[in-house]
């Protein structure tokens, strides 16, 4: 049994899953914003990075890791709420290119702002949980307490978001506001508040992913979410942009396939792999693998 | 509800021109007229979806102009829009729960009441709204507005697209609801004959202006109105 868990294939799956859930979380945060406001938030990664900086730099002042995480999440929620109210709301009903241009501009402002405030140097975040892999006898099991937390918390977040949307009054109003804002208003639903709430939740999910990414090895620096944003965007597109579960699953898939490609083919193919998966999935099912519709509304 | 000198413009076009009339409480007021007469614009203005250029809409002493649509709904104005507006991706029960959400009412009792009023909705409570027929969707849209216990119900073309028998049944249901719930109804209809059959009062619009205003019986018996504005040939 131990030989199975330490085999090359299972090892690749475990390493890939730990990376994949992070891609999935970024994809989930993009899907949440797309679902609630039909905006493709190109600044999602940069917003997550900025919020992570707000809290995690407090580590240098001796604050506990989890307190810093909490501060980052609060900062992310504030940033998400304010961004929706100030930058995005005036763009509703206008051509989609407007929001794309504004959010790309915002990405630039956040990254250069972070560079000015906290410098462009990567900050290593000390993990509160061990990142040393477990061993089974003399073999390595490619799971550490931190990667277990990484996978477990991502899946818990996904289930939490799904339960919020499915089973709560707020979730029903969030979905209704996204699907039929005018009808929702006629029923007395505070649609504007729901749209802001969608951005708040999404920003918190993105910031959580940014903190885990920074802690798991890359460190925190102004552009450290750029690559993950691209992979997250691809996962969201494969999942169908309207399926939170699909986003997470597509993220997992990307992470695992990337690890197999690095191990069996060449590490230089890793960055190209998600694009190839996207092209293939779009050829097979353009509306997304996990959407109910076979065509997407234009 | 008193509407005074209401004017609505879409750019250079005046969709409603100085409309003035009063809809009496606990009565059905039919708003009739041809396509483009301004009927739907009138309802959308009452609900705050369209902001007028000038005029006033007052319900029980409260001015609606300038208020947000969700605030107006919370004041007790239910609006079943043209095309019904049921959320196809929601189940029947989710649509109804959404209708009750903004209001301080007993949800279980509200659902029971609507399922009694519209038994077919009770049978299909777990079905997605996309699977309902046109008539069932109209019932769902009405039930979703009624669960909030509105004081004024705005109905925009409820019989549109329904088979004549289903449309006639729906009109009878509206009449019963008005009587039993003490509900005021503003009923926009192209089906003038059906609307006049159940309405107490009627307002006839033509190109954004009120051309007649009186009891439904008076309007129904005016040959000129019937012929020129309502398309009811002798």
Coordinates of C-alpha atoms in Angstrom, one line a residue:
Chain A
X1 CA 0.0 0.0 0.0
X2 CA 2.9 2.4 1.0
X3 CA 4.5 1.7 -2.4
X4 CA 1.3 2.8 -4.2
X5 CA 1.1 6.1 -2.3
X6 CA 4.8 6.9 -2.9
X7 CA 4.6 5.8 -6.6
X8 CA 5.6 8.2 -9.3
X9 CA 2.0 8.6 -10.6
X10 CA 0.5 9.3 -7.1
X11 CA 3.3 11.6 -6.3
X12 CA 2.7 13.6 -9.5
X13 CA -1.0 13.7 -8.6
X14 CA -0.4 15.0 -5.1
X15 CA 2.0 17.7 -6.2
X16 CA -0.2 18.7 -9.1
X17 CA -3.3 18.8 -6.9
X18 CA -1.7 21.1 -4.4
X19 CA -0.8 23.5 -7.3
X20 CA -4.1 22.9 -9.0
X21 CA -6.4 23.9 -6.2
X22 CA -4.6 27.3 -6.1
X23 CA -5.3 27.8 -9.8
X24 CA -8.8 26.6 -9.1
X25 CA -9.3 29.2 -6.3
X26 CA -8.2 32.0 -8.7
X27 CA -10.6 30.6 -11.3
X28 CA -13.4 30.5 -8.7
X29 CA -12.8 34.1 -7.8
X30 CA -13.0 35.1 -11.4
X31 CA -16.2 33.0 -11.9
X32 CA -17.8 34.7 -8.8
X33 CA -17.3 38.1 -10.4
X34 CA -18.3 37.0 -13.8
X35 CA -21.5 35.4 -12.4
X36 CA -22.5 38.4 -10.3
X37 CA -21.6 41.3 -12.6
X38 CA -20.5 39.9 -16.0
X39 CA -17.1 41.6 -15.8
X40 CA -13.9 39.8 -16.6
X41 CA -11.7 41.1 -13.9
X42 CA -8.2 41.3 -15.3
X43 CA -7.0 43.0 -12.1
X44 CA -8.1 40.0 -10.0
X45 CA -4.6 38.6 -9.4
X46 CA -3.2 42.1 -8.7
X47 CA -6.0 42.9 -6.2
X48 CA -5.3 39.6 -4.4
X49 CA -1.6 40.4 -4.3
X50 CA -2.2 43.9 -3.0
X51 CA -4.5 42.7 -0.2
X52 CA -2.0 40.0 0.7
X53 CA 0.7 42.7 1.0
X54 CA -1.6 44.7 3.3
X55 CA -1.7 41.9 5.8
X56 CA 1.3 39.7 5.4
X57 CA 3.9 42.5 5.7
X58 CA 2.7 42.7 9.3
X59 CA 4.6 39.5 9.8
X60 CA 7.7 41.7 9.9
X61 CA 6.2 43.5 12.9
X62 CA 5.9 40.3 14.8
X63 CA 2.2 39.6 14.2
X64 CA 0.9 36.0 14.2
X65 CA 0.6 34.5 10.7
X66 CA -3.1 33.8 11.0
X67 CA -3.8 37.4 12.3
X68 CA -1.9 38.6 9.2
X69 CA -4.1 36.3 7.0
X70 CA -7.2 37.8 8.7
X71 CA -6.0 41.4 8.0
X72 CA -5.3 40.5 4.4
X73 CA -8.8 39.0 4.0
X74 CA -10.4 42.2 5.5
X75 CA -8.2 44.3 3.2
X76 CA -9.3 42.2 0.2
X77 CA -13.0 42.6 1.1
X78 CA -12.6 46.4 1.4
X79 CA -10.6 46.6 -1.9
X80 CA -13.2 44.4 -3.7
X81 CA -16.2 46.4 -2.3
X82 CA -14.6 49.8 -3.1
X83 CA -13.5 48.7 -6.6
X84 CA -17.0 47.6 -7.5
X85 CA -18.6 50.8 -6.2
X86 CA -16.1 53.3 -7.6
X87 CA -14.6 51.7 -10.7
X88 CA -17.0 49.0 -12.0
X89 CA -20.5 50.3 -11.2
X90 CA -20.3 53.2 -13.7
X91 CA -19.4 50.6 -16.4
X92 CA -22.5 48.4 -16.1
X93 CA -24.5 48.4 -19.3
X94 CA -21.6 49.7 -21.3
X95 CA -19.5 47.8 -23.9
X96 CA -17.4 45.0 -22.3
X97 CA -14.2 46.5 -23.7
X98 CA -14.7 49.4 -21.3
X99 CA -14.4 47.2 -18.2
X100 CA -11.5 45.3 -19.7
X101 CA -9.6 48.5 -20.3
X102 CA -10.3 49.9 -16.9
X103 CA -9.4 46.7 -15.1
X104 CA -6.1 46.3 -17.0
X105 CA -5.3 49.9 -16.1
X106 CA -6.2 49.1 -12.5
X107 CA -3.8 46.1 -12.6
X108 CA -1.0 48.4 -13.6
X109 CA -1.8 50.9 -10.8
X110 CA -1.9 48.1 -8.2
X111 CA 1.4 46.5 -9.3
X112 CA 3.3 49.8 -9.5
X113 CA 1.6 51.0 -6.3
X114 CA 2.7 47.8 -4.5
X115 CA 6.2 48.2 -5.9
X116 CA 6.4 51.8 -4.6
X117 CA 5.0 51.0 -1.1
X118 CA 6.6 47.6 -0.4
X119 CA 9.4 47.4 -3.0
X120 CA 9.6 44.9 -5.9
X121 CA 11.7 42.4 -3.9
X122 CA 10.1 39.1 -3.0
X123 CA 9.3 38.6 0.6
X124 CA 9.5 35.1 1.9
X125 CA 6.6 34.3 4.2
X126 CA 7.4 31.8 6.9
X127 CA 4.8 29.0 6.9
X128 CA 3.1 28.3 10.2
X129 CA 2.9 24.6 9.1
X130 CA 5.7 22.4 8.1
X131 CA 6.4 22.1 4.4
X132 CA 8.5 19.0 4.8
X133 CA 6.9 16.0 3.0
X134 CA 5.8 13.0 5.1
X135 CA 7.7 9.8 4.7
X136 CA 6.4 6.2 4.5
X137 CA 9.2 4.0 5.6
X138 CA 12.2 5.1 3.5
X139 CA 10.0 6.6 0.7
X140 CA 8.6 10.1 0.4
X141 CA 4.9 10.8 0.3
X142 CA 4.5 14.1 -1.5
X143 CA 2.2 15.6 1.0
X144 CA 3.2 18.0 3.8
X145 CA 1.1 19.5 6.6
X146 CA 1.1 22.7 4.6
X147 CA 0.0 21.1 1.3
X148 CA -2.7 19.2 3.2
X149 CA -3.9 22.6 4.5
X150 CA -3.6 24.0 1.0
X151 CA -5.8 21.3 -0.6
X152 CA -8.2 21.0 2.4
X153 CA -8.8 24.8 2.8
X154 CA -9.3 25.3 -1.0
X155 CA -11.9 22.5 -1.2
X156 CA -13.6 23.8 2.0
X157 CA -13.8 27.2 0.5
X158 CA -15.3 25.8 -2.7
X159 CA -17.9 23.9 -0.7
X160 CA -18.6 26.9 1.5
X161 CA -19.1 29.2 -1.6
X162 CA -21.3 26.5 -3.2
X163 CA -23.4 26.1 0.0
X164 CA -23.7 29.9 0.3
X165 CA -25.1 30.2 -3.2
X166 CA -27.3 27.1 -3.0
X167 CA -28.8 27.1 0.5
X168 CA -28.8 30.7 1.9
X169 CA -31.1 33.6 1.4
X170 CA -28.1 35.8 0.5
X171 CA -27.1 33.2 -2.0
X172 CA -30.5 33.2 -3.7
X173 CA -30.4 36.9 -3.9
X174 CA -26.8 36.9 -5.3
X175 CA -27.8 34.4 -8.0
X176 CA -31.0 36.3 -8.8
X177 CA -29.2 39.7 -9.0
X178 CA -26.7 38.2 -11.5
X179 CA -29.3 36.3 -13.6
X180 CA -32.1 38.9 -13.6
X181 CA -31.1 42.3 -12.0
X182 CA -34.2 44.1 -13.2
X183 CA -36.7 41.5 -12.0
X184 CA -34.8 41.2 -8.7
X185 CA -35.2 44.9 -8.2
X186 CA -38.9 44.7 -8.9
X187 CA -39.0 42.1 -6.1
X188 CA -37.4 44.4 -3.6
X189 CA -33.9 42.8 -3.7
X190 CA -31.1 45.2 -3.0
X191 CA -29.3 44.4 -6.3
X192 CA -26.5 46.9 -5.9
X193 CA -25.6 45.6 -2.5
X194 CA -25.6 42.0 -3.9
X195 CA -23.2 43.0 -6.7
X196 CA -20.9 44.6 -4.2
X197 CA -21.1 41.5 -2.0
X198 CA -20.2 39.3 -5.0
X199 CA -17.0 41.4 -5.5
X200 CA -16.3 41.2 -1.7
X201 CA -16.5 37.4 -1.6
X202 CA -14.5 37.0 -4.8
X203 CA -11.7 39.3 -3.6
X204 CA -11.4 37.4 -0.3
X205 CA -11.1 34.1 -2.2
X206 CA -8.5 35.5 -4.5
X207 CA -6.5 37.0 -1.6
X208 CA -6.5 33.7 0.3
X209 CA -5.1 32.0 -2.8
X210 CA -2.4 34.7 -3.1
X211 CA -1.3 34.2 0.5
X212 CA -1.0 30.4 0.1
X213 CA 0.9 30.9 -3.2
X214 CA 3.3 33.3 -1.6
X215 CA 3.8 31.0 1.5
X216 CA 4.2 27.8 -0.5
X217 CA 7.4 29.0 -2.1
X218 CA 7.3 31.9 -4.6
X219 CA 7.3 34.6 -1.9
X220 CA 5.3 37.8 -2.1
X221 CA 6.1 40.3 -4.8
X222 CA 4.1 42.7 -6.9
X223 CA 3.8 40.5 -10.0
X224 CA 3.7 37.1 -8.3
X225 CA 0.0 36.5 -9.2
X226 CA 0.4 37.3 -12.9
X227 CA 1.1 33.7 -14.0
X228 CA -1.5 32.2 -11.6
X229 CA -4.0 34.7 -13.0
X230 CA -3.5 33.5 -16.5
X231 CA -3.8 29.9 -15.4
X232 CA -6.8 30.7 -13.3
X233 CA -8.4 32.5 -16.3
X234 CA -7.8 29.5 -18.5
X235 CA -9.3 27.2 -15.8
X236 CA -12.4 29.5 -15.6
X237 CA -12.8 29.4 -19.3
X238 CA -12.5 25.6 -19.4
X239 CA -15.0 25.3 -16.6
X240 CA -17.4 27.5 -18.5
X241 CA -17.1 30.9 -16.6
X242 CA -20.5 30.2 -14.9
X243 CA -19.6 27.0 -12.9
X244 CA -17.8 27.5 -9.5
X245 CA -17.3 23.7 -9.2
X246 CA -16.1 23.5 -12.8
X247 CA -13.5 26.3 -12.1
X248 CA -12.0 24.3 -9.2
X249 CA -12.1 21.0 -11.1
X250 CA -10.5 22.6 -14.2
X251 CA -7.8 24.2 -11.9
X252 CA -7.1 20.8 -10.4
X253 CA -6.9 19.2 -13.8
X254 CA -4.4 21.9 -15.0
X255 CA -2.2 21.5 -12.0
X256 CA -2.1 17.7 -12.2
X257 CA -1.5 17.7 -16.0
X258 CA 1.2 20.3 -15.7
X259 CA 3.0 18.1 -13.1
X260 CA 2.8 15.1 -15.4
X261 CA 4.1 17.1 -18.3
X262 CA 7.1 18.4 -16.2
X263 CA 7.9 14.9 -15.0
X264 CA 7.4 12.8 -18.1
X265 CA 8.1 15.3 -20.9
X266 CA 9.9 18.5 -20.1
X267 CA 9.5 21.3 -17.5
X268 CA 9.8 23.8 -20.4
X269 CA 6.4 22.6 -21.6
X270 CA 4.6 23.4 -18.3
X271 CA 3.6 27.0 -19.1
X272 CA 2.3 26.1 -22.5
X273 CA 0.2 23.1 -21.3
X274 CA -2.8 25.1 -20.0
X275 CA -3.1 26.9 -23.3
X276 CA -3.1 23.6 -25.1
X277 CA -5.8 22.3 -22.8
X278 CA -7.9 25.4 -23.3
X279 CA -7.7 25.1 -27.1
X280 CA -8.6 21.4 -27.0
X281 CA -11.5 22.0 -24.6
X282 CA -12.8 24.9 -26.7
X283 CA -12.7 22.7 -29.8
X284 CA -14.7 20.0 -28.0
X285 CA -17.1 22.2 -26.0
X286 CA -16.9 25.9 -26.6
X287 CA -19.3 26.9 -23.8
X288 CA -17.2 25.2 -21.2
X289 CA -16.9 21.6 -20.0
X290 CA -19.1 22.1 -16.9
X291 CA -21.9 24.4 -18.2
X292 CA -25.3 23.1 -18.8
X293 CA -25.8 25.2 -22.0
X294 CA -24.1 24.1 -25.1
X295 CA -23.9 27.6 -26.5
X296 CA -22.9 30.8 -24.8
X297 CA -25.0 33.9 -24.9
X298 CA -23.5 36.7 -26.9
Chain B
X1 CA -52.6 56.2 -6.6
X2 CA -52.6 59.6 -8.2
X3 CA -50.6 60.2 -11.3
X4 CA -50.2 63.8 -12.3
X5 CA -48.8 65.5 -15.4
X6 CA -46.4 62.6 -16.0
X7 CA -44.1 63.0 -18.9
X8 CA -41.5 60.5 -20.0
X9 CA -38.9 61.0 -22.7
X10 CA -36.6 58.5 -24.5
X11 CA -34.2 61.0 -26.0
X12 CA -36.2 63.3 -28.3
X13 CA -39.3 61.0 -28.2
X14 CA -42.1 61.6 -25.7
X15 CA -43.4 58.2 -24.7
X16 CA -45.8 59.6 -22.2
X17 CA -47.2 63.1 -22.4
X18 CA -48.8 64.8 -19.4
X19 CA -50.7 61.7 -18.2
X20 CA -53.0 62.4 -15.3
X21 CA -55.4 59.9 -13.7
X22 CA -56.3 58.3 -10.3
X23 CA -56.4 54.6 -9.7
X24 CA -58.8 53.9 -6.8
X25 CA -58.0 51.5 -4.0
X26 CA -59.2 47.9 -4.1
X27 CA -60.3 48.2 -7.8
X28 CA -59.0 47.0 -11.1
X29 CA -58.0 49.8 -13.4
X30 CA -57.4 48.7 -17.0
X31 CA -54.8 50.7 -19.0
X32 CA -55.6 50.1 -22.7
X33 CA -54.3 51.2 -26.0
X34 CA -52.5 50.1 -29.1
X35 CA -48.8 49.2 -29.4
X36 CA -46.6 52.2 -28.6
X37 CA -49.3 53.9 -26.6
X38 CA -47.0 54.1 -23.6
X39 CA -48.7 51.5 -21.4
X40 CA -45.5 49.5 -20.5
X41 CA -43.6 52.8 -20.1
X42 CA -46.2 53.9 -17.6
X43 CA -45.8 50.8 -15.4
X44 CA -42.0 50.9 -15.6
X45 CA -42.1 54.6 -14.5
X46 CA -44.3 53.7 -11.5
X47 CA -41.8 51.0 -10.5
X48 CA -38.9 53.4 -10.9
X49 CA -37.3 51.5 -13.8
X50 CA -37.7 54.6 -15.9
X51 CA -37.2 58.1 -14.6
X52 CA -39.8 60.7 -15.9
X53 CA -38.9 64.1 -17.2
X54 CA -41.6 65.6 -15.0
X55 CA -44.8 64.8 -13.1
X56 CA -45.8 63.0 -9.9
X57 CA -46.9 59.5 -8.8
X58 CA -48.2 59.4 -5.2
X59 CA -49.4 56.2 -3.4
X60 CA -51.0 56.7 0.0
X61 CA -49.3 60.1 0.4
X62 CA -45.8 58.8 -0.6
X63 CA -44.1 60.3 -3.7
X64 CA -42.6 57.5 -5.8
X65 CA -40.6 59.7 -8.3
X66 CA -36.9 59.7 -7.4
X67 CA -37.1 56.5 -5.4
X68 CA -35.2 53.3 -6.4
X69 CA -37.1 50.4 -7.8
X70 CA -36.3 48.1 -4.8
X71 CA -37.6 50.8 -2.4
X72 CA -40.8 51.1 -4.4
X73 CA -41.3 47.3 -4.3
X74 CA -40.8 47.4 -0.5
X75 CA -43.5 50.1 -0.3
X76 CA -46.0 47.4 -1.5
X77 CA -45.9 47.8 -5.3
X78 CA -45.8 44.4 -7.0
X79 CA -44.9 44.4 -10.7
X80 CA -45.3 41.5 -13.0
X81 CA -43.4 42.6 -16.1
X82 CA -44.1 42.0 -19.7
X83 CA -42.8 38.5 -20.6
X84 CA -43.4 37.4 -16.9
X85 CA -39.8 37.7 -15.8
X86 CA -39.7 34.3 -14.0
X87 CA -36.1 33.2 -13.5
X88 CA -35.8 30.1 -15.7
X89 CA -32.7 28.8 -13.9
X90 CA -34.6 28.8 -10.6
X91 CA -37.1 26.2 -9.4
X92 CA -40.8 27.3 -8.9
X93 CA -40.2 27.4 -5.1
X94 CA -36.9 29.4 -5.5
X95 CA -38.8 32.0 -7.6
X96 CA -41.4 32.2 -4.9
X97 CA -38.9 32.4 -2.1
X98 CA -37.2 35.2 -3.9
X99 CA -40.4 37.1 -4.1
X100 CA -40.8 36.9 -0.3
X101 CA -37.2 37.6 0.6
X102 CA -37.4 41.4 1.0
X103 CA -40.5 41.3 3.1
X104 CA -41.2 40.5 6.7
X105 CA -43.6 37.7 6.1
X106 CA -44.1 34.0 7.2
X107 CA -42.5 32.2 4.3
X108 CA -44.1 28.8 4.9
X109 CA -47.5 30.3 5.3
X110 CA -47.0 32.5 2.2
X111 CA -45.9 29.4 0.1
X112 CA -48.9 27.4 1.3
X113 CA -51.2 30.3 0.4
X114 CA -49.8 30.5 -3.1
X115 CA -50.0 26.8 -3.6
X116 CA -53.6 26.8 -2.6
X117 CA -54.3 29.7 -5.0
X118 CA -52.4 28.1 -7.8
X119 CA -52.4 24.3 -7.2
X120 CA -50.3 23.6 -10.3
X121 CA -47.4 25.5 -8.8
X122 CA -47.5 23.3 -5.7
X123 CA -47.3 20.2 -7.9
X124 CA -44.3 21.6 -9.7
X125 CA -42.6 23.3 -6.8
X126 CA -39.3 21.5 -7.4
X127 CA -39.3 21.9 -11.2
X128 CA -37.2 24.5 -12.9
X129 CA -39.3 27.4 -14.2
X130 CA -37.9 26.8 -17.7
X131 CA -40.0 23.6 -17.9
X132 CA -43.3 25.4 -17.2
X133 CA -45.9 26.3 -19.9
X134 CA -46.7 29.9 -20.7
X135 CA -49.8 29.9 -18.5
X136 CA -48.0 28.3 -15.6
X137 CA -45.2 30.8 -15.9
X138 CA -47.8 33.6 -15.7
X139 CA -49.2 32.0 -12.6
X140 CA -45.7 31.8 -11.1
X141 CA -45.0 35.4 -11.9
X142 CA -48.3 36.4 -10.3
X143 CA -47.8 34.2 -7.2
X144 CA -44.2 35.6 -6.8
X145 CA -45.6 39.1 -6.7
X146 CA -48.5 38.2 -4.5
X147 CA -46.4 36.3 -1.9
X148 CA -45.1 39.8 -0.9
X149 CA -48.7 40.9 -0.1
X150 CA -48.5 44.0 -2.2
X151 CA -51.1 46.8 -1.9
X152 CA -50.8 47.7 -5.6
X153 CA -50.2 45.1 -8.3
X154 CA -49.0 46.2 -11.8
X155 CA -49.7 43.6 -14.4
X156 CA -48.2 44.1 -17.9
X157 CA -49.9 42.1 -20.6
X158 CA -50.6 39.0 -18.5
X159 CA -52.6 37.3 -21.2
X160 CA -50.0 37.8 -23.9
X161 CA -49.2 34.5 -25.7
X162 CA -51.8 32.5 -23.8
X163 CA -54.5 30.4 -25.3
X164 CA -57.9 32.2 -25.2
X165 CA -59.3 29.8 -22.6
X166 CA -56.2 30.1 -20.3
X167 CA -56.3 33.9 -20.7
X168 CA -59.9 34.0 -19.7
X169 CA -59.3 31.9 -16.6
X170 CA -56.4 34.2 -15.7
X171 CA -58.6 37.3 -16.0
X172 CA -61.1 35.6 -13.7
X173 CA -58.4 34.8 -11.2
X174 CA -57.2 38.5 -11.2
X175 CA -60.8 39.5 -10.5
X176 CA -61.1 37.1 -7.6
X177 CA -57.7 38.2 -6.1
X178 CA -58.7 41.8 -6.2
X179 CA -61.9 41.1 -4.4
X180 CA -60.5 38.7 -1.8
X181 CA -57.1 40.4 -1.1
X182 CA -58.4 44.0 -1.1
X183 CA -55.8 44.5 -3.8
X184 CA -55.5 47.5 -6.2
X185 CA -54.6 46.4 -9.7
X186 CA -53.3 48.3 -12.6
X187 CA -53.9 46.0 -15.6
X188 CA -52.1 46.8 -18.9
X189 CA -53.6 44.9 -21.7
X190 CA -53.9 44.8 -25.5
X191 CA -56.7 42.3 -25.0
X192 CA -59.2 45.1 -24.4
X193 CA -62.2 42.9 -24.4
X194 CA -60.9 40.6 -21.7
X195 CA -59.6 43.5 -19.6
X196 CA -62.8 45.5 -19.7
X197 CA -64.7 42.4 -18.7
X198 CA -63.0 42.3 -15.2
X199 CA -62.0 46.0 -14.7
X200 CA -63.8 48.5 -12.6
X201 CA -62.2 51.5 -14.3
X202 CA -60.3 52.1 -17.5
X203 CA -57.8 54.5 -18.9
X204 CA -57.2 54.6 -22.7
X205 CA -53.8 55.8 -23.9
X206 CA -53.0 56.8 -27.4
X207 CA -49.4 57.9 -28.4
X208 CA -48.6 58.7 -24.8
X209 CA -51.8 60.7 -24.0
X210 CA -54.9 59.9 -22.0
X211 CA -57.8 59.9 -24.5
X212 CA -60.4 58.5 -22.2
X213 CA -60.8 57.8 -18.5
X214 CA -63.8 56.5 -16.7
X215 CA -65.6 53.4 -15.6
X216 CA -64.9 50.2 -17.5
X217 CA -68.6 50.1 -18.5
X218 CA -68.5 53.6 -19.9
X219 CA -65.4 52.9 -22.0
X220 CA -66.7 49.6 -23.2
X221 CA -69.9 51.2 -24.4
X222 CA -68.2 54.1 -26.2
X223 CA -68.4 53.1 -29.9
X224 CA -65.7 55.6 -30.9
X225 CA -63.2 54.4 -28.4
X226 CA -64.0 50.8 -29.2
X227 CA -63.5 51.4 -32.9
X228 CA -60.5 53.8 -33.0
X229 CA -58.4 53.0 -29.9
X230 CA -59.3 49.5 -28.8
X231 CA -59.7 47.7 -32.0
X232 CA -63.1 46.3 -30.9
X233 CA -65.2 46.2 -34.0
X234 CA -69.0 46.1 -33.6

